[in-house]
mmCIF file of N, CA and C in Angstrom:
data_model
loop_
_atom_site.group_PDB
_atom_site.id
_atom_site.type_symbol
_atom_site.label_atom_id
_atom_site.label_comp_id
_atom_site.label_asym_id
_atom_site.label_seq_id
_atom_site.Cartn_x
_atom_site.Cartn_y
_atom_site.Cartn_z
ATOM 1 N N MET A 1 2.531 1.034 7.127
ATOM 2 C CA MET A 1 2.871 0.666 5.240
ATOM 3 C C MET A 1 2.475 1.990 4.994
ATOM 4 N N GLU A 2 3.564 1.328 3.914
ATOM 5 C CA GLU A 2 4.013 2.743 3.450
ATOM 6 C C GLU A 2 4.891 2.383 1.635
ATOM 7 N N GLY A 3 4.764 3.751 1.008
ATOM 8 C CA GLY A 3 5.791 3.442 -0.147
ATOM 9 C C GLY A 3 5.147 3.228 -1.006
ATOM 10 N N SER A 4 5.814 3.288 -2.381
ATOM 11 C CA SER A 4 5.368 3.192 -4.013
ATOM 12 C C SER A 4 4.335 2.199 -4.061
ATOM 13 N N ASN A 5 4.274 0.542 -3.664
ATOM 14 C CA ASN A 5 3.577 0.091 -4.207
ATOM 15 C C ASN A 5 2.384 0.497 -2.746
ATOM 16 N N TYR A 6 2.084 1.194 -1.805
ATOM 17 C CA TYR A 6 0.768 1.179 -0.807
ATOM 18 C C TYR A 6 0.050 2.392 -1.409
ATOM 19 N N LYS A 7 -1.031 2.627 -1.393
ATOM 20 C CA LYS A 7 -1.372 3.577 -1.657
ATOM 21 C C LYS A 7 -2.830 4.027 -0.266
ATOM 22 N N GLU A 8 -3.276 5.063 -0.282
ATOM 23 C CA GLU A 8 -4.930 4.863 0.998
ATOM 24 C C GLU A 8 -5.053 6.140 0.595
ATOM 25 N N THR A 9 -6.361 6.146 -0.185
ATOM 26 C CA THR A 9 -7.172 6.956 -0.112
ATOM 27 C C THR A 9 -8.851 7.189 0.054
ATOM 28 N N THR A 10 -9.427 8.349 0.148
ATOM 29 C CA THR A 10 -10.767 8.614 0.233
ATOM 30 C C THR A 10 -11.691 8.935 -0.272
ATOM 31 N N ASN A 11 -11.334 8.839 -1.404
ATOM 32 C CA ASN A 11 -11.935 9.808 -3.283
ATOM 33 C C ASN A 11 -12.068 8.835 -3.398
ATOM 34 N N ALA A 12 -13.233 8.496 -3.783
ATOM 35 C CA ALA A 12 -14.168 7.535 -4.544
ATOM 36 C C ALA A 12 -13.063 7.141 -6.524
ATOM 37 N N GLU A 13 -13.389 8.501 -6.425
ATOM 38 C CA GLU A 13 -13.639 8.904 -7.999
ATOM 39 C C GLU A 13 -10.885 8.115 -8.403
ATOM 40 N N GLU A 14 -10.415 8.722 -6.976
ATOM 41 C CA GLU A 14 -9.111 8.984 -6.657
ATOM 42 C C GLU A 14 -8.918 6.492 -7.412
ATOM 43 N N PHE A 15 -9.977 6.649 -6.277
ATOM 44 C CA PHE A 15 -10.181 4.836 -6.152
ATOM 45 C C PHE A 15 -9.651 4.281 -8.186
ATOM 46 N N LEU A 16 -11.074 4.921 -8.596
ATOM 47 C CA LEU A 16 -11.229 4.439 -8.952
ATOM 48 C C LEU A 16 -10.315 4.125 -10.391
ATOM 49 N N GLU A 17 -9.624 5.439 -10.363
ATOM 50 C CA GLU A 17 -8.575 5.776 -11.222
ATOM 51 C C GLU A 17 -7.076 4.815 -11.690
ATOM 52 N N ILE A 18 -7.282 4.842 -9.974
ATOM 53 C CA ILE A 18 -5.994 3.706 -9.887
ATOM 54 C C ILE A 18 -6.438 1.511 -9.882
ATOM 55 N N PHE A 19 -7.684 1.847 -9.964
ATOM 56 C CA PHE A 19 -8.331 0.658 -10.546
ATOM 57 C C PHE A 19 -8.256 0.491 -11.805
ATOM 58 N N ASN A 20 -8.601 1.539 -12.464
ATOM 59 C CA ASN A 20 -8.500 1.500 -13.771
ATOM 60 C C ASN A 20 -6.611 1.384 -14.221
ATOM 61 N N GLU A 21 -6.037 1.967 -13.529
ATOM 62 C CA GLU A 21 -5.029 2.146 -13.948
ATOM 63 C C GLU A 21 -3.680 0.481 -13.508
ATOM 64 N N GLN A 22 -4.437 0.239 -12.516
ATOM 65 C CA GLN A 22 -3.982 -1.644 -11.897
ATOM 66 C C GLN A 22 -4.822 -2.689 -12.720
ATOM 67 N N LYS A 23 -5.825 -2.552 -13.392
ATOM 68 C CA LYS A 23 -6.432 -3.184 -14.262
ATOM 69 C C LYS A 23 -5.836 -3.411 -16.008
ATOM 70 N N GLU A 24 -5.653 -2.344 -16.699
ATOM 71 C CA GLU A 24 -4.630 -2.709 -17.650
ATOM 72 C C GLU A 24 -2.985 -2.923 -17.214
ATOM 73 N N LYS A 25 -2.593 -2.960 -16.430
ATOM 74 C CA LYS A 25 -1.372 -3.611 -15.810
ATOM 75 C C LYS A 25 -1.016 -4.698 -15.515
ATOM 76 N N GLY A 26 -2.577 -5.728 -15.074
ATOM 77 C CA GLY A 26 -2.553 -6.741 -15.353
ATOM 78 C C GLY A 26 -1.846 -7.830 -14.549
ATOM 79 N N GLU A 27 -1.716 -7.057 -13.511
ATOM 80 C CA GLU A 27 -0.688 -7.431 -12.497
ATOM 81 C C GLU A 27 -1.298 -7.660 -11.200
ATOM 82 N N PRO A 28 -0.851 -8.914 -10.239
ATOM 83 C CA PRO A 28 -1.506 -9.219 -8.819
ATOM 84 C C PRO A 28 -2.166 -7.803 -8.323
ATOM 85 N N TRP A 29 -3.032 -7.164 -7.742
ATOM 86 C CA TRP A 29 -2.897 -6.172 -7.205
ATOM 87 C C TRP A 29 -4.020 -6.394 -5.881
ATOM 88 N N VAL A 30 -4.149 -5.419 -4.260
ATOM 89 C CA VAL A 30 -5.200 -6.137 -3.386
ATOM 90 C C VAL A 30 -6.344 -4.658 -3.541
ATOM 91 N N ALA A 31 -7.332 -4.553 -2.969
ATOM 92 C CA ALA A 31 -8.238 -3.270 -2.786
ATOM 93 C C ALA A 31 -8.875 -3.492 -1.543
ATOM 94 N N TRP A 32 -8.542 -3.261 -0.684
ATOM 95 C CA TRP A 32 -9.019 -3.272 0.985
ATOM 96 C C TRP A 32 -9.822 -1.970 1.465
ATOM 97 N N PHE A 33 -11.636 -2.777 1.140
ATOM 98 C CA PHE A 33 -12.068 -1.514 1.909
ATOM 99 C C PHE A 33 -12.533 -1.629 3.195
ATOM 100 N N THR A 34 -12.502 -0.337 3.557
ATOM 101 C CA THR A 34 -12.739 -0.104 5.158
ATOM 102 C C THR A 34 -12.957 1.014 5.413
ATOM 103 N N SER A 35 -13.073 1.053 7.276
ATOM 104 C CA SER A 35 -13.947 2.532 7.643
ATOM 105 C C SER A 35 -12.742 3.217 7.638
ATOM 106 N N GLY A 36 -13.281 4.842 7.749
ATOM 107 C CA GLY A 36 -11.835 5.720 8.402
ATOM 108 C C GLY A 36 -12.195 5.949 10.008
ATOM 109 N N HIS A 37 -11.202 6.317 11.118
ATOM 110 C CA HIS A 37 -10.802 6.361 12.657
ATOM 111 C C HIS A 37 -12.120 7.853 12.540
ATOM 112 N N SER A 38 -13.055 7.653 13.501
ATOM 113 C CA SER A 38 -13.949 8.405 14.447
ATOM 114 C C SER A 38 -13.166 8.884 15.099
ATOM 115 N N GLU A 39 -13.649 10.393 15.099
ATOM 116 C CA GLU A 39 -12.736 11.330 16.125
ATOM 117 C C GLU A 39 -13.253 11.221 17.286
ATOM 118 N N GLU A 40 -15.317 10.895 17.184
ATOM 119 C CA GLU A 40 -15.932 11.283 18.845
ATOM 120 C C GLU A 40 -15.587 9.304 19.156
ATOM 121 N N LEU A 41 -15.609 8.445 18.717
ATOM 122 C CA LEU A 41 -15.588 7.588 18.834
ATOM 123 C C LEU A 41 -13.677 6.734 19.459
ATOM 124 N N GLY A 42 -12.531 7.102 18.690
ATOM 125 C CA GLY A 42 -11.349 6.896 19.287
ATOM 126 C C GLY A 42 -11.231 6.058 18.170
ATOM 127 N N LYS A 43 -11.282 5.420 17.444
ATOM 128 C CA LYS A 43 -11.388 4.541 16.521
ATOM 129 C C LYS A 43 -12.613 4.494 15.547
ATOM 130 N N LEU A 44 -11.569 3.694 14.595
ATOM 131 C CA LEU A 44 -12.831 3.581 13.522
ATOM 132 C C LEU A 44 -14.449 2.977 13.776
ATOM 133 N N TRP A 45 -15.213 3.951 12.097
ATOM 134 C CA TRP A 45 -16.844 3.784 13.129
ATOM 135 C C TRP A 45 -17.105 2.633 12.793
ATOM 136 N N CYS A 46 -16.329 1.761 12.146
ATOM 137 C CA CYS A 46 -17.162 0.100 11.999
ATOM 138 C C CYS A 46 -16.340 -0.992 12.235
ATOM 139 N N PRO A 47 -17.336 -1.652 13.503
ATOM 140 C CA PRO A 47 -16.981 -2.517 14.939
ATOM 141 C C PRO A 47 -16.140 -3.732 13.793
ATOM 142 N N ASP A 48 -16.416 -3.934 12.954
ATOM 143 C CA ASP A 48 -16.278 -5.524 12.050
ATOM 144 C C ASP A 48 -14.689 -4.901 11.469
ATOM 145 N N CYS A 49 -14.495 -3.657 10.435
ATOM 146 C CA CYS A 49 -13.573 -2.594 11.340
ATOM 147 C C CYS A 49 -12.641 -3.085 11.119
ATOM 148 N N VAL A 50 -12.991 -2.449 12.741
ATOM 149 C CA VAL A 50 -11.473 -2.222 14.059
ATOM 150 C C VAL A 50 -11.202 -3.735 14.647
ATOM 151 N N LYS A 51 -11.994 -4.567 14.322
ATOM 152 C CA LYS A 51 -11.762 -6.460 14.015
ATOM 153 C C LYS A 51 -10.950 -7.178 13.003
ATOM 154 N N THR A 52 -10.782 -6.451 11.995
ATOM 155 C CA THR A 52 -9.630 -6.948 11.114
ATOM 156 C C THR A 52 -8.599 -5.970 10.543
ATOM 157 N N GLU A 53 -8.589 -4.160 11.390
ATOM 158 C CA GLU A 53 -7.858 -4.211 11.337
ATOM 159 C C GLU A 53 -6.155 -4.650 10.997
ATOM 160 N N GLU A 54 -5.458 -4.960 12.514
ATOM 161 C CA GLU A 54 -4.269 -5.192 12.232
ATOM 162 C C GLU A 54 -4.228 -6.640 11.339
ATOM 163 N N SER A 55 -5.339 -7.651 11.080
ATOM 164 C CA SER A 55 -5.099 -9.017 10.760
ATOM 165 C C SER A 55 -4.452 -8.718 9.036
ATOM 166 N N ILE A 56 -5.525 -7.825 8.741
ATOM 167 C CA ILE A 56 -5.272 -7.283 7.346
ATOM 168 C C ILE A 56 -3.942 -6.589 6.681
ATOM 169 N N LYS A 57 -3.464 -5.521 7.657
ATOM 170 C CA LYS A 57 -1.829 -4.973 7.970
ATOM 171 C C LYS A 57 -0.783 -5.537 7.740
ATOM 172 N N LYS A 58 -1.197 -6.440 8.339
ATOM 173 C CA LYS A 58 0.145 -7.821 9.168
ATOM 174 C C LYS A 58 0.211 -8.057 7.157
ATOM 175 N N GLY A 59 -0.825 -8.498 7.365
ATOM 176 C CA GLY A 59 -1.033 -9.038 5.870
ATOM 177 C C GLY A 59 -0.550 -9.410 4.988
ATOM 178 N N LEU A 60 -0.798 -7.286 4.741
ATOM 179 C CA LEU A 60 -0.357 -6.941 3.629
ATOM 180 C C LEU A 60 1.410 -6.414 3.343
ATOM 181 N N GLU A 61 1.686 -6.340 4.945
ATOM 182 C CA GLU A 61 3.211 -6.256 5.252
ATOM 183 C C GLU A 61 3.990 -7.292 4.631
ATOM 184 N N GLU A 62 3.750 -8.920 5.027
ATOM 185 C CA GLU A 62 4.411 -9.750 5.471
ATOM 186 C C GLU A 62 4.163 -10.661 4.548
ATOM 187 N N HIS A 63 2.794 -10.009 3.196
ATOM 188 C CA HIS A 63 2.546 -11.614 2.506
ATOM 189 C C HIS A 63 2.734 -10.443 1.242
ATOM 190 N N TRP A 64 2.846 -9.632 1.298
ATOM 191 C CA TRP A 64 2.280 -8.750 -0.304
ATOM 192 C C TRP A 64 2.827 -7.020 -0.805
ATOM 193 N N ALA A 65 4.332 -7.000 0.392
ATOM 194 C CA ALA A 65 5.051 -5.594 -0.255
ATOM 195 C C ALA A 65 5.922 -5.521 -1.075
ATOM 196 N N ASP A 66 5.573 -6.493 -1.781
ATOM 197 C CA ASP A 66 6.491 -6.639 -2.887
ATOM 198 C C ASP A 66 5.162 -6.115 -4.768
ATOM 199 N N LYS A 67 3.914 -6.039 -3.799
ATOM 200 C CA LYS A 67 3.195 -6.139 -4.955
ATOM 201 C C LYS A 67 2.023 -4.984 -4.490
ATOM 202 N N PHE A 68 1.397 -4.582 -4.851
ATOM 203 C CA PHE A 68 0.162 -2.861 -5.240
ATOM 204 C C PHE A 68 -0.775 -3.413 -4.298
ATOM 205 N N ALA A 69 -1.253 -2.432 -3.172
ATOM 206 C CA ALA A 69 -2.426 -2.691 -2.799
ATOM 207 C C ALA A 69 -3.262 -1.186 -2.521
ATOM 208 N N VAL A 70 -4.383 -1.023 -2.570
ATOM 209 C CA VAL A 70 -4.434 0.368 -2.331
ATOM 210 C C VAL A 70 -6.267 -0.244 -1.260
ATOM 211 N N LYS A 71 -5.922 1.218 0.109
ATOM 212 C CA LYS A 71 -6.791 0.803 1.395
ATOM 213 C C LYS A 71 -7.649 2.116 0.791
ATOM 214 N N ALA A 72 -8.927 1.267 0.239
ATOM 215 C CA ALA A 72 -10.124 2.674 0.290
ATOM 216 C C ALA A 72 -10.968 2.600 1.448
ATOM 217 N N ILE A 73 -10.683 3.624 2.016
ATOM 218 C CA ILE A 73 -11.422 4.013 4.036
ATOM 219 C C ILE A 73 -12.608 5.276 3.156
ATOM 220 N N LEU A 74 -13.662 4.962 3.910
ATOM 221 C CA LEU A 74 -14.544 4.929 3.745
ATOM 222 C C LEU A 74 -14.494 6.401 4.932
ATOM 223 N N ALA A 75 -14.586 7.614 4.752
ATOM 224 C CA ALA A 75 -14.911 7.937 5.781
ATOM 225 C C ALA A 75 -14.787 8.705 7.448
ATOM 226 N N THR A 76 -16.715 8.530 6.419
ATOM 227 C CA THR A 76 -17.576 8.459 7.761
ATOM 228 C C THR A 76 -18.388 7.160 7.870
ATOM 229 N N ARG A 77 -19.137 7.030 8.498
ATOM 230 C CA ARG A 77 -21.136 6.143 8.350
ATOM 231 C C ARG A 77 -21.729 6.668 7.142
ATOM 232 N N ASP A 78 -21.811 8.538 7.341
ATOM 233 C CA ASP A 78 -22.737 8.609 6.406
ATOM 234 C C ASP A 78 -22.329 8.336 5.125
ATOM 235 N N ASP A 79 -20.875 8.403 4.846
ATOM 236 C CA ASP A 79 -20.150 8.052 3.326
ATOM 237 C C ASP A 79 -20.472 6.710 2.571
ATOM 238 N N TRP A 80 -21.067 5.986 3.687
ATOM 239 C CA TRP A 80 -21.380 4.677 3.150
ATOM 240 C C TRP A 80 -23.458 4.169 3.283
ATOM 241 N N LYS A 81 -23.038 3.907 5.208
ATOM 242 C CA LYS A 81 -24.416 3.502 5.355
ATOM 243 C C LYS A 81 -25.207 3.575 4.496
ATOM 244 N N GLY A 82 -26.647 3.653 3.375
ATOM 245 C CA GLY A 82 -27.471 4.325 3.117
ATOM 246 C C GLY A 82 -27.489 4.526 1.656
ATOM 247 N N GLN A 83 -26.373 4.692 1.226
ATOM 248 C CA GLN A 83 -25.516 5.304 0.436
ATOM 249 C C GLN A 83 -25.457 3.930 -1.492
ATOM 250 N N THR A 84 -26.812 4.116 -1.424
ATOM 251 C CA THR A 84 -27.197 2.550 -2.585
ATOM 252 C C THR A 84 -26.908 2.722 -3.732
ATOM 253 N N GLU A 85 -25.718 3.641 -4.136
ATOM 254 C CA GLU A 85 -25.368 3.963 -5.701
ATOM 255 C C GLU A 85 -23.611 4.982 -5.232
ATOM 256 N N HIS A 86 -23.324 4.016 -4.390
ATOM 257 C CA HIS A 86 -21.972 4.192 -4.266
ATOM 258 C C HIS A 86 -21.741 3.867 -5.052
ATOM 259 N N PRO A 87 -20.251 4.705 -5.945
ATOM 260 C CA PRO A 87 -19.661 3.709 -6.697
ATOM 261 C C PRO A 87 -18.736 2.612 -6.019
ATOM 262 N N TYR A 88 -18.515 1.781 -4.996
ATOM 263 C CA TYR A 88 -17.909 0.513 -4.659
ATOM 264 C C TYR A 88 -19.028 -0.244 -4.632
ATOM 265 N N ARG A 89 -20.132 0.227 -4.056
ATOM 266 C CA ARG A 89 -21.338 -0.804 -4.532
ATOM 267 C C ARG A 89 -21.770 -1.091 -5.877
ATOM 268 N N THR A 90 -21.255 0.131 -6.870
ATOM 269 C CA THR A 90 -22.318 -0.406 -8.161
ATOM 270 C C THR A 90 -21.018 -0.433 -9.327
ATOM 271 N N HIS A 91 -20.231 -0.448 -9.557
ATOM 272 C CA HIS A 91 -18.760 -0.194 -9.644
ATOM 273 C C HIS A 91 -18.981 -1.776 -10.614
ATOM 274 N N GLU A 92 -19.151 -2.584 -11.951
ATOM 275 C CA GLU A 92 -19.540 -4.353 -12.034
ATOM 276 C C GLU A 92 -18.448 -4.597 -11.692
ATOM 277 N N SER A 93 -17.096 -4.543 -11.283
ATOM 278 C CA SER A 93 -16.013 -5.164 -11.453
ATOM 279 C C SER A 93 -15.138 -5.123 -9.845
ATOM 280 N N ILE A 94 -16.629 -4.674 -8.991
ATOM 281 C CA ILE A 94 -16.155 -3.797 -7.700
ATOM 282 C C ILE A 94 -17.164 -4.743 -6.357
ATOM 283 N N GLN A 95 -18.477 -4.042 -6.622
ATOM 284 C CA GLN A 95 -19.788 -4.851 -6.507
ATOM 285 C C GLN A 95 -19.843 -4.939 -4.822
ATOM 286 N N VAL A 96 -18.857 -3.819 -3.897
ATOM 287 C CA VAL A 96 -18.510 -4.041 -1.934
ATOM 288 C C VAL A 96 -20.021 -3.878 -1.603
ATOM 289 N N ASP A 97 -20.580 -4.424 -0.875
ATOM 290 C CA ASP A 97 -21.307 -4.602 -0.229
ATOM 291 C C ASP A 97 -21.370 -4.214 1.399
ATOM 292 N N CYS A 98 -20.863 -4.604 1.608
ATOM 293 C CA CYS A 98 -19.897 -4.109 3.627
ATOM 294 C C CYS A 98 -18.351 -4.343 3.268
ATOM 295 N N ILE A 99 -18.658 -3.319 4.644
ATOM 296 C CA ILE A 99 -17.188 -3.903 4.881
ATOM 297 C C ILE A 99 -16.791 -3.676 5.840
ATOM 298 N N PRO A 100 -15.604 -4.776 6.260
ATOM 299 C CA PRO A 100 -14.365 -4.335 5.800
ATOM 300 C C PRO A 100 -14.166 -5.802 4.398
ATOM 301 N N THR A 101 -14.135 -5.364 2.991
ATOM 302 C CA THR A 101 -14.261 -6.153 2.347
ATOM 303 C C THR A 101 -12.471 -6.035 1.749
ATOM 304 N N LEU A 102 -11.571 -7.495 1.263
ATOM 305 C CA LEU A 102 -9.967 -7.337 0.436
ATOM 306 C C LEU A 102 -10.818 -8.270 -0.693
ATOM 307 N N ILE A 103 -10.144 -7.352 -1.715
ATOM 308 C CA ILE A 103 -10.030 -8.086 -2.734
ATOM 309 C C ILE A 103 -9.254 -8.239 -4.091
ATOM 310 N N VAL A 104 -9.144 -9.580 -4.692
ATOM 311 C CA VAL A 104 -7.593 -9.838 -5.080
ATOM 312 C C VAL A 104 -7.716 -9.753 -6.066
ATOM 313 N N TYR A 105 -6.746 -8.857 -7.207
ATOM 314 C CA TYR A 105 -7.181 -8.812 -8.509
ATOM 315 C C TYR A 105 -5.999 -9.408 -8.752
ATOM 316 N N ASN A 106 -5.983 -10.575 -9.835
ATOM 317 C CA ASN A 106 -4.521 -10.425 -10.985
ATOM 318 C C ASN A 106 -5.307 -10.320 -12.402
ATOM 319 N N GLY A 107 -4.438 -10.422 -13.007
ATOM 320 C CA GLY A 107 -4.589 -10.720 -14.881
ATOM 321 C C GLY A 107 -5.560 -9.453 -15.160
ATOM 322 N N GLY A 108 -5.885 -8.292 -14.384
ATOM 323 C CA GLY A 108 -7.283 -7.482 -14.645
ATOM 324 C C GLY A 108 -8.306 -7.815 -14.105
ATOM 325 N N GLU A 109 -8.234 -9.740 -13.317
ATOM 326 C CA GLU A 109 -9.307 -10.046 -13.408
ATOM 327 C C GLU A 109 -9.870 -10.633 -11.460
ATOM 328 N N GLN A 110 -11.204 -10.337 -10.988
ATOM 329 C CA GLN A 110 -11.540 -9.755 -9.702
ATOM 330 C C GLN A 110 -11.055 -11.545 -9.227
ATOM 331 N N LYS A 111 -10.238 -12.292 -7.899
ATOM 332 C CA LYS A 111 -9.739 -13.444 -7.969
ATOM 333 C C LYS A 111 -10.261 -13.847 -6.892
ATOM 334 N N VAL A 112 -10.465 -13.052 -5.735
ATOM 335 C CA VAL A 112 -11.120 -13.472 -4.522
ATOM 336 C C VAL A 112 -11.969 -11.975 -3.749
ATOM 337 N N LYS A 113 -12.810 -12.459 -2.914
ATOM 338 C CA LYS A 113 -13.673 -11.191 -2.448
ATOM 339 C C LYS A 113 -13.953 -11.320 -0.852
ATOM 340 N N GLU A 114 -12.991 -11.586 -0.337
ATOM 341 C CA GLU A 114 -13.902 -12.154 1.056
ATOM 342 C C GLU A 114 -14.068 -10.440 2.063
ATOM 343 N N LYS A 115 -15.304 -11.222 2.510
ATOM 344 C CA LYS A 115 -16.143 -10.166 2.913
ATOM 345 C C LYS A 115 -15.720 -10.283 4.619
ATOM 346 N N ASP A 116 -15.658 -11.758 5.111
ATOM 347 C CA ASP A 116 -16.338 -12.708 6.374
ATOM 348 C C ASP A 116 -15.201 -11.483 7.353
ATOM 349 N N GLU A 117 -16.298 -10.785 8.517
ATOM 350 C CA GLU A 117 -14.640 -10.373 9.279
ATOM 351 C C GLU A 117 -14.366 -11.263 9.752
ATOM 352 N N ASN A 118 -15.156 -12.884 10.356
ATOM 353 C CA ASN A 118 -14.201 -13.973 11.143
ATOM 354 C C ASN A 118 -13.068 -13.866 10.135
ATOM 355 N N VAL A 119 -13.396 -14.669 9.097
ATOM 356 C CA VAL A 119 -12.267 -14.883 8.103
ATOM 357 C C VAL A 119 -10.935 -14.273 8.344
ATOM 358 N N LEU A 120 -11.575 -12.472 7.832
ATOM 359 C CA LEU A 120 -10.039 -11.215 7.464
ATOM 360 C C LEU A 120 -9.740 -11.236 8.752
ATOM 361 N N ALA A 121 -10.034 -11.508 10.043
ATOM 362 C CA ALA A 121 -9.447 -11.100 11.516
ATOM 363 C C ALA A 121 -8.432 -12.425 11.598
ATOM 364 N N ASP A 122 -8.024 -13.340 11.186
ATOM 365 C CA ASP A 122 -7.538 -14.550 11.306
ATOM 366 C C ASP A 122 -6.253 -14.759 10.489
ATOM 367 N N GLU A 123 -5.125 -13.941 11.008
ATOM 368 C CA GLU A 123 -3.893 -13.825 10.327
ATOM 369 C C GLU A 123 -3.623 -15.386 9.719
ATOM 370 N N ALA A 124 -3.790 -16.019 9.530
ATOM 371 C CA ALA A 124 -3.927 -17.508 8.996
ATOM 372 C C ALA A 124 -4.578 -17.121 7.671
ATOM 373 N N LYS A 125 -6.185 -16.668 8.054
ATOM 374 C CA LYS A 125 -6.754 -17.064 6.439
ATOM 375 C C LYS A 125 -6.263 -15.775 5.621
ATOM 376 N N VAL A 126 -5.910 -14.588 5.768
ATOM 377 C CA VAL A 126 -5.823 -13.349 5.284
ATOM 378 C C VAL A 126 -4.737 -13.664 4.424
ATOM 379 N N GLN A 127 -3.251 -14.814 5.135
ATOM 380 C CA GLN A 127 -2.543 -14.704 4.872
ATOM 381 C C GLN A 127 -2.194 -15.855 3.142
ATOM 382 N N GLU A 128 -3.310 -16.635 3.486
ATOM 383 C CA GLU A 128 -3.592 -17.760 2.416
ATOM 384 C C GLU A 128 -4.282 -17.181 1.465
ATOM 385 N N ILE A 129 -5.667 -15.927 1.490
ATOM 386 C CA ILE A 129 -6.385 -15.610 0.753
ATOM 387 C C ILE A 129 -4.824 -14.744 -0.482
ATOM 388 N N LEU A 130 -4.045 -14.154 0.453
ATOM 389 C CA LEU A 130 -3.227 -13.286 -0.446
ATOM 390 C C LEU A 130 -2.207 -13.811 -1.275
ATOM 391 N N THR A 131 -1.519 -15.105 -0.700
ATOM 392 C CA THR A 131 -0.916 -16.549 -0.855
ATOM 393 C C THR A 131 -1.316 -17.022 -1.939
ATOM 394 N N SER A 132 -2.310 -17.228 -1.989
ATOM 395 C CA SER A 132 -3.116 -18.912 -3.046
ATOM 396 C C SER A 132 -3.134 -17.961 -4.703
ATOM 397 N N HIS A 133 -3.689 -16.666 -4.464
ATOM 398 C CA HIS A 133 -4.834 -16.540 -5.374
ATOM 399 C C HIS A 133 -3.763 -15.728 -6.333
ATOM 400 N N VAL A 134 -3.105 -15.880 -6.649
ATOM 401 C CA VAL A 134 -1.726 -14.249 -7.328
ATOM 402 C C VAL A 134 -1.183 -15.376 -8.651
#
């Protein structure tokens, strides 16, 4: 997934700048919160994120390519676990309490927040989330 409609960031400040820009535009956009790749494990450090990676990626490629999406990557486990004051947890319009989480915004407002890894691992359910909330 590449292009001007897709961004990845490991930086919370950069994400919040993107968040504010997208909120002002008022157009549909998606925020995908997931873990980073662990060299030690040879895969994403979050097992639930491993389970959902392909279905979310495919859903965005097939059903969201013409709209903006940002992948907020929590690079290491220590960046997330036990970090109760992390901006993704505390920001009033985000409030992510677990990863993976997929949030659809439209008109500057949150329309859906899905954090159930079983839902996010199901391609048909991801498609429904992406197509029915815009």
